[in-house]
Amino acid sequence: MQDVLKNLNAAQREAVTTTEGLIRVVAGAGSGKTRALAHRFAYLVNEAGILPGNILCVTFTNKSAGEMRQRIRQLTGDSDAGYICTFHSFCVSVLQEDSHAVQYPKRFLVLDNSDIDTMLQTVYEERNLTLRHMTFSRARDMIEIRKLFQEPDYYQDMLAMPLEGLREKYLSAAAVEDIIFYGYLYQEKRCFGLDYNDLIKFTLYLFEQDAGIRLKWQRRLEYIMIDEFQDIDELQYKLMCVLCGYHRNLFIVGDPDQTIYTWRGANVKYLLDFDKAFPNCKTIMMMQNYRSSPQILRAANSLISKNVHRIKKELLSTLPDSGPVFFHHAESAEQEAEWIAAKIAELEQQGVPYQDITILYRAHYVTRTLEEVFRRRKLPYVIYSGAQFFDRKEIKDALSYLRMTAYRDDLSFQRIVNTPKRNLGEKRMRFLKLYAEQNGCSLYEALHRCLEDELFRNTKARPFIQLIEGTAARYAGKPVSEVLGILLNRSGYEEMLRTEGNQDRLDNLAELKQSIYEYEAACGEECTLEDYLSHVALFSNSDTSERRNAVKMMTVHTAKGLEFPYVFLCSLCEGVFPSVKTKTLPAMEEERRLAFVAMTRAEGGLFLSDNAGRNIDGSSRIPSRFVFDIDRLLLQYTAELPESLVAEASDHIRFHQRQLSALAAGPSFSAGQRISHPIFGDGAILAIDREASTYTVQFDDIPTPRSISFRVRITPL
């Protein structure tokens, strides 16, 4: 056992040793919050004598949970690390122990996206639906929205309704959304499967319905600790409130300035308003930063101070001064990439290894020019969620299935023709190679011609050919992600990995699908299968020998929780960062938090840049408002910005902010009210659409009504 209080600062020590009651720790970036959590767990075990099995420590990813368990075991010397897990993993533990109370077996299935897609496939086939009615991706989103918001009591059908009753509800449904939704619920119940939403819903239901089970878990969990509390959603918050209802020992850690997942349901109000929900709570501020230089922190503090909805705080560096934070304005995306490449070359000449340098960006599509320049300059780089990813077996297999659909090439054929097993081993492959050589055809064509040969009668060669031919005939015009989903499902590849219990590989395939979604979003309608395969070949064919010492490239979301000696934050342009999709004041604050997260990844060197190129929509780029949010004295500009550009940017930012404020304020007028429009003249408001932030106005001199945005200045009559 280690001395768990050794080398802790005052705030960390207070957090570790305050064992009783409700405690909120507001921990800034790089302040050692994970260290404090691990040491507090160890303090409870080593010094207070609490059993690990009576402590719940919640993290937000399985990876974080694994790292936390390792830290705690080193501190306690105990192999028992209690409940150190995600909310979903904890719910699995509850439901497995008390599954009888919800009439589910202990060995229920926890469904991932692949399982969900398999169920959807069954529903689509039974009810003659196609992907033109709704893609699997849209169907999954629709199901989640209905479960969380539109039909939050859906689980009662799964629990109370007999299987045949649920099937009848599914078969009697007429609307496509209803067919898919109730068909999915039926398939879930049929195989005793639960998705991530179900896990928390069922657990909350169990605790609500059975006071004995609820009290058992409340008593067992004497101490509850929750990391990354700024990312908690409504269901997780409700579960937390139930679990701490007996001992009232709840310890939460978070940073409201790092809330960047509201699109996944995270709500920062639970952290900000914790003291209102629990008036007797104690708040501990952990502001000492052990990661970044004073110059970096001063710039980051200046940026985030422009957010209104936050807990006012300033990170304080414990490190010595380093160089200034640089900002460079380039005339084009290529010139920006050249500047970044030149700076990296300078750092390398100064003895900084490439692997200590990371380039961060808001979206993947901005890397194209960077990659071109880096290849030209022969600078080694790795795109995270990109290049290193393509070395993994399951990723190569998946891409080979795509290539077979488009090209039928021998390399792809040899890789996946017997994966999963189709009884096409070495003997049959030797026959095909010989046949192909003698007849001047591809291996795929050789197999196609030899299907009736006695040698291939007892194989699964025919279903393989049918899969490739069928997919190839139908893939034109379909999203690449959809084509891949069909191939992995119908080939049995994902089923093979599930049978093997290889969750890591399944997770990697899910990540591949996500990267394709992002690529499709960036390319729009012009993304074809051939385009994607050409794009991805640039990664998969790159020289892997240099990757150990290579510049890292990744999105800011990917970089969350990581740190790097030198960071380049590029494409700080309006419409890129903040994203053009930012339509509300809360969304703009989240974009600013995302920029703050990016800046606080840097330890010793931070370089900001933008370019005067064009956005995806064709509009001209101007520097991001986040550059101007930072006190001018805290940045070293490589050259002063032209006054005309500053004026243009100021006008744009001021106008856009006014628009956001108007939309946030909501309607100023009511239906039936007479108004005057600066262009269309006088008229009457017929209706108000709060979701679209528009008035429907019938103007006196225009025969048909018009939809008018809240942001336009209209006056009452």
XYZ file of C-alpha atoms in Angstrom:
717
model
C 0.000 0.000 0.000
C 1.109 3.513 -0.806
C 0.755 6.712 1.197
C -2.323 8.008 -0.628
C -1.924 11.570 0.697
C 1.653 11.964 -0.456
C 2.318 14.700 -3.029
C -1.265 15.985 -3.041
C -1.892 19.723 -3.082
C -4.237 21.332 -0.544
C -7.369 21.104 -2.723
C -6.669 17.499 -3.732
C -6.015 16.559 -0.105
C -9.303 18.175 0.964
C -11.161 16.270 -1.758
C -9.555 12.969 -0.745
C -10.040 13.288 3.012
C -13.574 14.720 3.037
C -15.363 11.404 3.198
C -18.894 12.243 4.373
C -21.743 14.118 2.765
C -22.383 15.723 -0.589
C -19.255 17.049 -2.250
C -18.887 18.886 -5.565
C -15.369 19.221 -6.931
C -14.992 21.746 -9.739
C -11.755 20.590 -11.298
C -10.158 22.556 -14.099
C -8.327 20.999 -17.039
C -5.058 19.366 -16.032
C -5.756 19.763 -12.292
C -5.320 16.093 -11.427
C -8.968 15.147 -10.915
C -8.429 11.522 -11.952
C -5.572 11.369 -9.444
C -7.852 12.787 -6.733
C -10.589 10.232 -7.510
C -8.201 7.290 -7.396
C -6.564 8.493 -4.183
C -9.944 9.127 -2.541
C -11.016 5.563 -3.348
C -7.735 4.277 -1.916
C -8.103 6.526 1.171
C -11.544 5.074 1.897
C -10.159 1.545 1.586
C -6.711 1.920 3.194
C -7.415 4.481 5.915
C -11.155 4.307 6.594
C -11.458 0.538 6.171
C -14.308 0.646 3.676
C -14.684 -2.487 1.574
C -14.122 -1.882 -2.169
C -17.429 -3.611 -2.897
C -19.216 -0.820 -0.990
C -17.866 1.920 -3.250
C -19.241 2.889 -6.652
C -16.925 4.909 -8.891
C -18.536 5.920 -12.175
C -16.527 6.911 -15.245
C -17.877 7.696 -18.698
C -15.897 5.261 -20.835
C -14.796 1.674 -20.384
C -11.248 2.791 -21.131
C -11.331 5.325 -18.282
C -12.760 2.663 -15.972
C -9.916 0.281 -16.855
C -7.296 2.953 -16.202
C -8.960 3.887 -12.909
C -9.014 0.239 -11.753
C -5.313 -0.080 -12.511
C -4.486 3.078 -10.538
C -6.541 1.997 -7.547
C -5.063 -1.486 -7.454
C -1.584 0.032 -7.367
C -2.630 2.255 -4.456
C -4.486 -0.363 -2.431
C -2.659 -3.526 -3.356
C -6.086 -5.170 -3.523
C -7.287 -7.044 -6.602
C -10.867 -6.191 -5.629
C -11.571 -2.766 -7.065
C -15.307 -2.681 -6.260
C -17.681 -1.114 -8.740
C -15.469 0.959 -11.024
C -17.465 1.175 -14.207
C -19.722 3.200 -16.480
C -23.362 3.831 -15.626
C -24.376 1.231 -18.199
C -21.987 -1.390 -16.834
C -23.296 -0.780 -13.321
C -26.865 -1.243 -14.544
C -25.857 -4.560 -16.099
C -24.597 -5.652 -12.653
C -27.884 -4.628 -11.010
C -30.067 -6.318 -13.602
C -28.014 -9.508 -13.627
C -28.311 -9.777 -9.849
C -31.996 -8.931 -9.685
C -33.244 -9.854 -13.142
C -36.046 -11.987 -11.641
C -37.818 -8.793 -10.629
C -38.256 -7.785 -14.276
C -38.880 -11.318 -15.566
C -35.641 -11.361 -17.521
C -33.004 -14.114 -17.385
C -29.652 -13.393 -15.764
C -27.998 -13.917 -19.117
C -29.870 -11.233 -21.046
C -28.193 -9.737 -24.118
C -26.663 -6.272 -24.073
C -27.246 -4.983 -27.596
C -24.769 -2.974 -29.628
C -25.469 -1.224 -32.943
C -24.674 -4.367 -34.891
C -27.241 -6.338 -32.907
C -29.775 -3.558 -33.410
C -29.141 -3.592 -37.169
C -29.689 -7.370 -37.247
C -33.057 -6.905 -35.529
C -33.972 -4.113 -37.898
C -33.111 -6.353 -40.828
C -35.598 -8.913 -39.555
C -38.303 -6.262 -39.144
C -37.646 -4.863 -42.616
C -37.866 -8.302 -44.217
C -41.062 -9.237 -42.331
C -42.848 -6.002 -43.200
C -41.399 -5.494 -46.702
C -39.522 -2.335 -45.810
C -36.396 -1.188 -47.605
C -33.616 1.193 -46.750
C -35.408 3.736 -48.907
C -38.113 3.893 -46.257
C -35.472 4.583 -43.597
C -31.793 3.748 -43.290
C -30.664 1.712 -40.297
C -28.768 4.726 -38.995
C -31.893 6.910 -39.081
C -33.927 4.073 -37.591
C -31.546 3.760 -34.638
C -31.733 7.519 -34.041
C -35.521 7.457 -34.306
C -35.788 4.596 -31.807
C -33.545 6.418 -29.338
C -35.534 9.677 -29.630
C -38.839 7.854 -29.086
C -37.435 5.997 -26.083
C -35.974 9.066 -24.449
C -38.470 11.804 -25.286
C -41.592 10.806 -27.192
C -42.517 7.548 -25.430
C -40.495 7.457 -22.212
C -42.809 4.768 -20.789
C -42.091 2.370 -23.667
C -40.409 -0.078 -21.310
C -43.755 -0.867 -19.688
C -44.809 -2.589 -22.919
C -41.628 -4.665 -22.820
C -42.176 -5.623 -19.193
C -45.932 -5.977 -18.802
C -47.190 -6.968 -22.229
C -47.022 -10.654 -23.239
C -44.748 -11.390 -26.169
C -47.685 -12.153 -28.453
C -49.372 -8.916 -27.422
C -46.285 -6.923 -28.336
C -46.064 -8.807 -31.628
C -49.675 -7.943 -32.383
C -48.972 -4.271 -31.671
C -46.059 -4.493 -34.104
C -48.001 -6.293 -36.851
C -50.978 -3.922 -36.582
C -48.785 -0.806 -36.917
C -49.237 1.034 -40.231
C -46.859 4.013 -40.186
C -43.233 3.190 -41.049
C -41.883 4.660 -37.804
C -44.388 2.677 -35.736
C -43.599 -0.533 -37.599
C -39.874 -0.114 -36.971
C -40.258 0.992 -33.359
C -42.681 -1.696 -32.186
C -40.976 -4.319 -34.348
C -37.721 -3.485 -32.616
C -39.325 -3.686 -29.148
C -40.782 -7.063 -30.090
C -37.402 -8.329 -31.304
C -35.784 -7.065 -28.093
C -38.253 -8.887 -25.875
C -38.121 -12.011 -28.020
C -34.385 -12.480 -27.416
C -34.275 -10.843 -23.946
C -32.065 -8.072 -25.301
C -31.525 -4.624 -23.780
C -29.874 -1.641 -25.456
C -28.079 1.130 -23.584
C -31.252 3.169 -23.026
C -33.067 0.107 -21.686
C -30.351 -0.653 -19.128
C -30.907 2.557 -17.174
C -34.696 2.589 -17.758
C -35.070 -0.968 -16.474
C -32.840 -0.283 -13.470
C -34.815 2.824 -12.519
C -38.062 0.866 -12.937
C -36.687 -1.930 -10.758
C -35.763 0.520 -7.993
C -39.134 2.268 -8.255
C -41.189 -0.923 -8.094
C -39.225 -2.915 -5.538
C -38.333 -1.013 -2.383
C -36.420 -3.998 -1.001
C -34.070 -4.219 -3.970
C -33.647 -0.438 -3.994
C -32.738 -0.377 -0.308
C -30.323 -3.291 -0.768
C -28.303 -1.386 -3.372
C -28.550 1.912 -1.488
C -27.168 0.284 1.639
C -24.460 -1.554 -0.271
C -23.126 1.579 -1.964
C -21.842 3.472 1.054
C -19.824 5.873 -1.084
C -20.592 7.011 -4.622
C -18.126 8.911 -6.808
C -18.870 10.203 -10.314
C -16.238 11.475 -12.718
C -16.872 13.868 -15.657
C -20.105 15.027 -14.038
C -20.508 17.783 -16.647
C -21.371 15.013 -19.152
C -24.211 13.458 -17.126
C -27.655 13.180 -18.736
C -31.161 13.146 -17.242
C -31.520 9.378 -16.779
C -28.055 9.063 -15.247
C -28.864 11.946 -12.903
C -32.090 10.243 -11.780
C -30.210 7.009 -11.140
C -27.594 8.864 -9.101
C -30.270 10.495 -6.965
C -31.803 7.107 -6.178
C -28.501 5.406 -5.353
C -27.342 8.042 -2.864
C -30.704 8.191 -1.107
C -29.646 6.205 1.980
C -26.072 7.064 2.991
C -26.069 10.500 1.278
C -22.377 10.154 0.489
C -22.005 11.514 -3.013
C -18.789 12.861 -4.505
C -18.925 14.409 -7.989
C -16.082 15.793 -10.085
C -16.411 17.839 -13.235
C -15.527 20.942 -15.183
C -18.418 22.937 -16.654
C -15.953 24.516 -19.083
C -15.412 21.097 -20.675
C -19.019 20.223 -21.453
C -18.798 19.302 -25.133
C -21.322 16.475 -25.436
C -24.730 18.139 -25.158
C -25.591 16.589 -28.526
C -25.425 13.227 -26.727
C -27.778 14.383 -23.973
C -25.251 15.837 -21.517
C -26.622 18.706 -19.454
C -24.173 20.957 -17.641
C -26.949 22.344 -15.399
C -26.638 19.292 -13.149
C -23.110 20.365 -12.247
C -23.764 24.105 -12.242
C -26.913 23.797 -10.103
C -25.730 20.965 -7.863
C -25.602 23.290 -4.857
C -29.228 24.295 -5.499
C -30.426 20.684 -5.751
C -28.355 19.734 -2.705
C -28.110 22.869 -0.516
C -25.886 21.183 2.078
C -23.210 20.258 -0.445
C -19.592 21.295 -0.093
C -17.805 22.744 -3.140
C -14.043 22.281 -3.585
C -12.229 24.175 -6.334
C -9.219 22.452 -7.908
C -7.590 25.165 -9.999
C -3.903 24.249 -9.935
C -2.971 23.072 -13.405
C -0.080 20.627 -13.812
C -0.222 20.395 -17.604
C 0.049 23.736 -19.357
C 2.382 26.724 -19.241
C 1.194 30.053 -17.756
C 1.018 31.606 -21.233
C -1.297 28.874 -22.504
C -3.547 29.035 -19.462
C -3.860 32.813 -19.567
C -4.999 32.628 -23.196
C -7.431 29.768 -22.446
C -8.827 31.579 -19.380
C -9.363 34.695 -21.486
C -11.280 32.712 -24.102
C -13.600 30.812 -21.783
C -14.384 33.897 -19.695
C -16.617 35.034 -22.589
C -19.091 32.264 -21.756
C -21.962 33.376 -19.542
C -23.246 30.039 -18.213
C -20.302 28.779 -16.176
C -18.743 28.798 -12.731
C -16.273 31.658 -12.728
C -12.768 30.341 -12.208
C -9.196 30.749 -13.419
C -6.717 27.950 -13.954
C -3.343 28.571 -12.318
C -0.241 27.016 -13.805
C 2.301 25.240 -11.620
C 4.844 25.216 -14.472
C 7.500 27.762 -15.455
C 6.989 30.215 -18.305
C 7.357 28.958 -21.857
C 7.142 30.651 -25.204
C 4.177 32.792 -26.311
C 0.949 31.509 -27.812
C 1.226 32.209 -31.546
C -1.517 33.146 -33.983
C -0.985 33.013 -37.740
C -3.360 34.255 -40.427
C -2.783 32.647 -43.824
C -4.135 33.721 -47.188
C -5.210 30.203 -48.123
C -5.610 26.741 -46.659
C -2.437 25.653 -48.446
C -0.441 28.556 -47.006
C -1.755 27.703 -43.533
C -0.645 24.097 -43.982
C 2.766 25.268 -45.233
C 3.202 27.468 -42.165
C 2.279 24.619 -39.826
C 4.644 22.266 -41.651
C 7.476 24.817 -41.487
C 6.960 25.355 -37.747
C 6.958 21.610 -37.151
C 10.178 21.279 -39.147
C 11.713 24.007 -36.950
C 10.665 22.194 -33.783
C 12.093 18.933 -35.082
C 15.412 20.642 -35.813
C 15.384 21.905 -32.224
C 15.174 18.307 -31.014
C 11.402 17.942 -30.591
C 10.312 14.493 -31.845
C 7.386 14.437 -34.251
C 5.380 12.292 -31.822
C 5.303 15.198 -29.335
C 3.397 17.365 -31.834
C -0.364 17.217 -32.402
C -2.587 19.064 -34.868
C -6.183 19.540 -33.706
C -9.165 20.579 -35.809
C -12.946 20.878 -35.569
C -13.790 18.502 -38.400
C -11.942 15.843 -40.395
C -12.447 17.494 -43.766
C -9.904 20.235 -43.049
C -7.027 17.717 -43.160
C -6.969 17.317 -46.949
C -4.622 20.236 -47.570
C -2.521 19.385 -44.521
C -2.013 15.870 -45.849
C -1.003 17.102 -49.284
C 1.602 19.455 -47.830
C 2.908 16.868 -45.379
C 3.335 14.289 -48.133
C 5.121 16.821 -50.325
C 7.454 17.743 -47.468
C 7.811 14.055 -46.456
C 6.672 14.789 -42.889
C 5.374 11.656 -41.099
C 1.865 11.898 -39.678
C -0.915 9.760 -38.257
C -4.600 10.624 -38.504
C -6.325 9.326 -35.393
C -9.485 7.517 -36.218
C -7.654 7.295 -39.501
C -4.274 5.980 -40.426
C -3.242 3.743 -37.526
C -6.735 2.433 -37.549
C -6.306 0.816 -40.937
C -3.606 -1.524 -39.732
C -6.130 -3.531 -37.742
C -7.281 -6.848 -39.168
C -11.013 -6.223 -38.890
C -10.682 -2.851 -40.624
C -8.718 -4.335 -43.509
C -11.321 -7.093 -43.773
C -14.199 -4.605 -43.855
C -12.520 -2.488 -46.538
C -11.812 -5.620 -48.553
C -15.546 -6.366 -48.619
C -16.142 -2.858 -49.948
C -13.410 -3.260 -52.569
C -14.873 -6.582 -53.665
C -18.157 -4.822 -54.321
C -16.486 -2.181 -56.463
C -13.475 -3.910 -58.042
C -13.500 -7.719 -57.452
C -9.691 -7.560 -57.073
C -7.589 -10.612 -56.201
C -6.035 -9.129 -53.061
C -9.395 -8.391 -51.478
C -10.738 -11.744 -52.631
C -7.939 -13.694 -50.979
C -8.349 -11.749 -47.783
C -12.058 -12.286 -47.172
C -13.305 -15.173 -49.308
C -12.905 -17.519 -46.324
C -13.602 -14.953 -43.595
C -15.929 -15.996 -42.059
C -15.241 -19.674 -42.791
C -16.809 -20.843 -46.060
C -14.854 -24.089 -46.466
C -12.626 -22.405 -49.033
C -9.247 -23.440 -47.682
C -5.794 -23.883 -49.177
C -6.667 -26.805 -51.480
C -9.530 -24.958 -53.177
C -7.548 -21.694 -53.337
C -4.709 -23.516 -55.159
C -7.267 -24.834 -57.654
C -8.683 -21.307 -58.207
C -5.248 -19.769 -58.703
C -4.333 -22.387 -61.274
C -7.676 -21.954 -63.064
C -7.276 -18.160 -63.097
C -3.775 -18.403 -64.563
C -4.846 -20.855 -67.267
C -7.929 -18.879 -68.233
C -6.665 -15.335 -67.790
C -9.293 -14.261 -65.325
C -9.521 -13.004 -61.741
C -9.841 -15.337 -58.771
C -13.383 -14.091 -58.221
C -14.339 -14.889 -61.813
C -12.679 -18.281 -61.449
C -14.851 -19.061 -58.435
C -17.937 -17.795 -60.267
C -17.276 -20.143 -63.187
C -16.504 -23.122 -60.971
C -19.558 -23.019 -58.704
C -20.933 -26.219 -60.229
C -17.591 -28.035 -59.916
C -17.718 -30.975 -57.521
C -14.861 -29.399 -55.537
C -17.100 -26.478 -54.485
C -20.388 -28.314 -53.894
C -20.031 -28.491 -50.098
C -18.834 -24.922 -49.622
C -20.484 -21.558 -49.063
C -19.057 -20.217 -52.301
C -22.467 -19.568 -53.868
C -23.801 -17.358 -50.990
C -20.523 -15.417 -51.166
C -20.944 -14.795 -54.898
C -24.592 -13.858 -54.368
C -23.617 -11.397 -51.633
C -21.068 -9.604 -53.821
C -23.251 -9.630 -56.947
C -26.363 -8.532 -55.101
C -24.626 -5.712 -53.233
C -22.808 -4.537 -56.362
C -26.089 -4.371 -58.262
C -27.711 -2.213 -55.609
C -24.948 -0.060 -54.109
C -25.082 2.777 -56.663
C -26.477 5.853 -55.006
C -26.444 4.339 -51.529
C -24.329 5.840 -48.720
C -21.048 3.991 -48.250
C -21.878 3.444 -44.578
C -25.092 1.715 -45.590
C -23.304 -0.541 -48.096
C -20.756 -1.510 -45.460
C -23.499 -2.304 -42.952
C -25.184 -4.611 -45.470
C -21.920 -6.417 -46.271
C -20.850 -6.938 -42.669
C -24.297 -8.133 -41.686
C -25.105 -10.453 -44.597
C -21.581 -11.874 -44.825
C -21.803 -13.007 -41.220
C -18.614 -11.105 -40.387
C -20.007 -9.204 -37.402
C -21.815 -12.319 -36.186
C -18.457 -14.131 -36.299
C -16.858 -11.486 -34.062
C -19.792 -11.597 -31.632
C -19.560 -15.375 -31.455
C -15.863 -15.027 -30.690
C -16.729 -12.506 -27.968
C -14.363 -10.000 -29.563
C -15.884 -6.728 -28.428
C -12.738 -4.715 -29.191
C -12.967 -5.646 -32.849
C -16.673 -4.887 -32.922
C -15.927 -1.500 -31.383
C -13.306 -0.882 -34.076
C -15.854 -1.666 -36.797
C -18.287 0.758 -35.162
C -15.543 3.383 -35.215
C -14.939 2.692 -38.911
C -18.637 3.242 -39.621
C -18.518 6.515 -37.683
C -15.499 7.700 -39.677
C -17.413 6.912 -42.883
C -20.441 8.867 -41.594
C -18.155 11.850 -40.997
C -16.590 11.486 -44.437
C -20.058 11.356 -46.027
C -21.156 14.430 -44.097
C -18.097 16.322 -45.335
C -18.524 15.224 -48.961
C -22.273 15.515 -49.177
C -24.063 13.891 -52.087
C -20.872 13.505 -54.106
C -19.531 10.695 -51.918
C -19.437 7.466 -53.951
C -18.011 4.095 -52.965
C -15.145 4.531 -55.405
C -14.409 8.019 -54.020
C -14.271 6.677 -50.498
C -12.017 3.765 -51.440
C -9.626 6.155 -53.196
C -9.671 8.417 -50.150
C -9.023 5.637 -47.682
C -6.245 4.139 -49.833
C -4.145 7.206 -49.038
C -4.196 6.099 -45.418
C -3.978 2.358 -45.787
C -1.103 2.570 -48.253
C 1.010 4.975 -46.199
C 4.366 3.906 -44.818
C 3.742 2.495 -41.371
C 7.424 2.291 -40.486
C 7.495 5.969 -39.593
C 4.355 6.054 -37.531
C 5.955 5.595 -34.165
C 7.534 9.002 -34.563
C 4.858 10.924 -36.423
C 2.800 14.078 -36.022
C -0.656 13.267 -34.667
C -3.755 14.695 -36.346
C -7.158 14.413 -34.693
C -10.427 16.206 -33.967
C -10.799 18.109 -30.715
C -13.450 15.628 -29.572
C -10.958 12.797 -30.049
C -8.364 14.728 -28.007
C -10.649 15.122 -24.974
C -8.855 13.799 -21.889
C -5.435 13.724 -23.612
C -2.410 16.030 -23.417
C 0.448 16.840 -25.803
C 3.731 18.788 -25.516
C 2.971 20.904 -28.626
C -0.437 21.641 -30.133
C -1.411 23.297 -33.420
C -5.072 24.313 -33.506
C -5.833 25.010 -37.145
C -8.692 26.367 -39.293
C -9.908 28.773 -36.638
C -12.341 30.299 -39.110
C -15.958 31.361 -38.801
C -18.064 28.552 -40.235
C -15.422 25.964 -39.373
C -14.712 26.611 -35.709
C -17.291 27.621 -34.550
C -19.135 25.257 -36.851
C -21.547 26.625 -39.416
C -24.166 24.392 -37.738
C -24.069 26.523 -34.576
C -27.550 28.082 -34.471
C -28.172 28.946 -30.801
C -26.447 30.755 -27.939
C -26.015 27.534 -25.890
C -24.505 25.843 -28.957
C -22.078 28.744 -29.388
C -21.031 28.426 -25.748
C -20.406 24.732 -26.325
C -18.248 25.549 -29.361
C -16.240 27.950 -27.187
C -15.858 25.218 -24.546
C -14.610 22.920 -27.300
C -11.973 25.500 -28.278
C -11.020 25.774 -24.595
C -10.592 21.995 -24.419
C -8.365 22.139 -27.511
C -6.111 24.855 -26.078
C -5.763 23.147 -22.697
C -4.445 19.947 -24.324
C -1.146 21.794 -24.883
C 1.641 21.508 -22.330
C 4.421 23.803 -23.536
C 3.665 25.099 -27.027
C 0.408 26.318 -28.577
C -0.004 27.575 -32.152
C -3.306 28.929 -33.475
C -4.015 29.552 -37.157
C -6.718 30.354 -39.656
C -6.932 30.817 -43.408
C -8.726 33.083 -45.839
C -9.982 30.265 -48.004
C -13.547 29.233 -48.705
C -16.047 27.399 -46.520
C -17.900 24.333 -47.737
C -20.873 26.529 -48.675
C -18.629 28.753 -50.826
C -18.601 31.747 -48.481
C -15.321 33.520 -47.735
C -13.587 32.724 -44.492
C -12.768 35.196 -41.758
C -10.910 34.562 -38.490
C -12.914 32.851 -35.776
C -14.542 34.918 -33.037
C -12.593 32.720 -30.630
C -9.364 34.384 -31.782
C -10.824 37.795 -30.967
C -12.199 36.493 -27.657
C -8.616 36.111 -26.418
C -7.031 39.283 -25.023
C -4.805 40.652 -27.803
C -1.871 40.991 -25.418
C -1.961 37.248 -24.731
C -1.305 36.250 -28.350
C 1.753 36.834 -30.498
C 0.515 37.471 -34.035
C 2.976 36.458 -36.739
C 1.713 39.545 -38.617
C -0.956 42.101 -37.793
C -4.325 41.466 -39.388
C -5.411 43.987 -42.052
C -7.806 46.563 -40.616
C -10.332 45.762 -43.329
C -10.344 42.080 -42.306
C -10.761 42.949 -38.620
C -13.645 45.258 -39.495
C -15.303 42.598 -41.686
C -14.914 39.983 -38.964
C -16.254 42.335 -36.285
C -19.332 43.183 -38.369
C -20.012 39.508 -39.097
C -19.594 38.421 -35.473
C -21.731 41.279 -34.154
C -24.514 40.556 -36.672
C -24.414 36.802 -36.011
C -24.454 37.322 -32.254
C -27.482 39.591 -32.627
C -29.233 36.847 -34.614
C -28.493 34.259 -31.945
C -29.717 36.598 -29.213
C -32.956 37.283 -31.094
C -33.612 33.583 -31.556
C -32.857 32.942 -27.890
C -35.294 35.645 -26.805
C -38.131 33.932 -28.631
C -41.134 35.665 -30.196
C -41.767 39.282 -29.321
C -45.269 39.258 -30.777
C -48.377 37.095 -30.602
C -50.638 35.546 -33.200
C -53.187 38.041 -34.519
C -50.998 41.066 -33.812
C -50.474 43.698 -36.514
C -46.821 44.459 -37.368
C -44.692 46.431 -39.812
C -41.833 44.841 -41.779
C -38.974 47.043 -43.112
C -39.367 45.604 -46.636
C -42.758 43.910 -46.938
C -44.734 46.603 -45.134
C -47.709 46.079 -42.807
C -49.329 42.763 -42.044
C -50.808 40.421 -39.452
C -49.167 37.483 -37.677
C -51.105 34.306 -38.450
C -49.029 31.786 -36.479
C -45.772 31.308 -34.541
C -43.389 28.394 -35.017
C -41.146 28.335 -31.945
C -39.088 25.400 -33.181
C -38.247 27.103 -36.476
C -38.124 30.542 -34.761
C -40.449 32.097 -37.333
C -43.678 34.068 -37.646
C -46.166 33.287 -40.396
C -47.262 36.719 -41.615
C -49.966 37.720 -44.066
C -48.836 41.060 -45.477
C -51.400 43.519 -46.781
C -49.754 43.904 -50.184
C -48.650 40.293 -50.740
C -51.259 37.669 -51.682
C -49.641 34.704 -49.912
C -48.208 34.435 -46.362
C -44.486 34.597 -45.599
C -42.359 32.884 -42.918
C -40.348 35.601 -41.178
C -37.474 34.845 -38.801
C -37.536 36.138 -35.220
C -34.182 37.788 -35.859
C -35.585 40.337 -38.323
C -36.523 43.674 -36.799
C -40.258 44.166 -37.090
C -42.289 46.747 -35.196
C -45.789 46.634 -33.729
C -48.608 48.701 -35.209
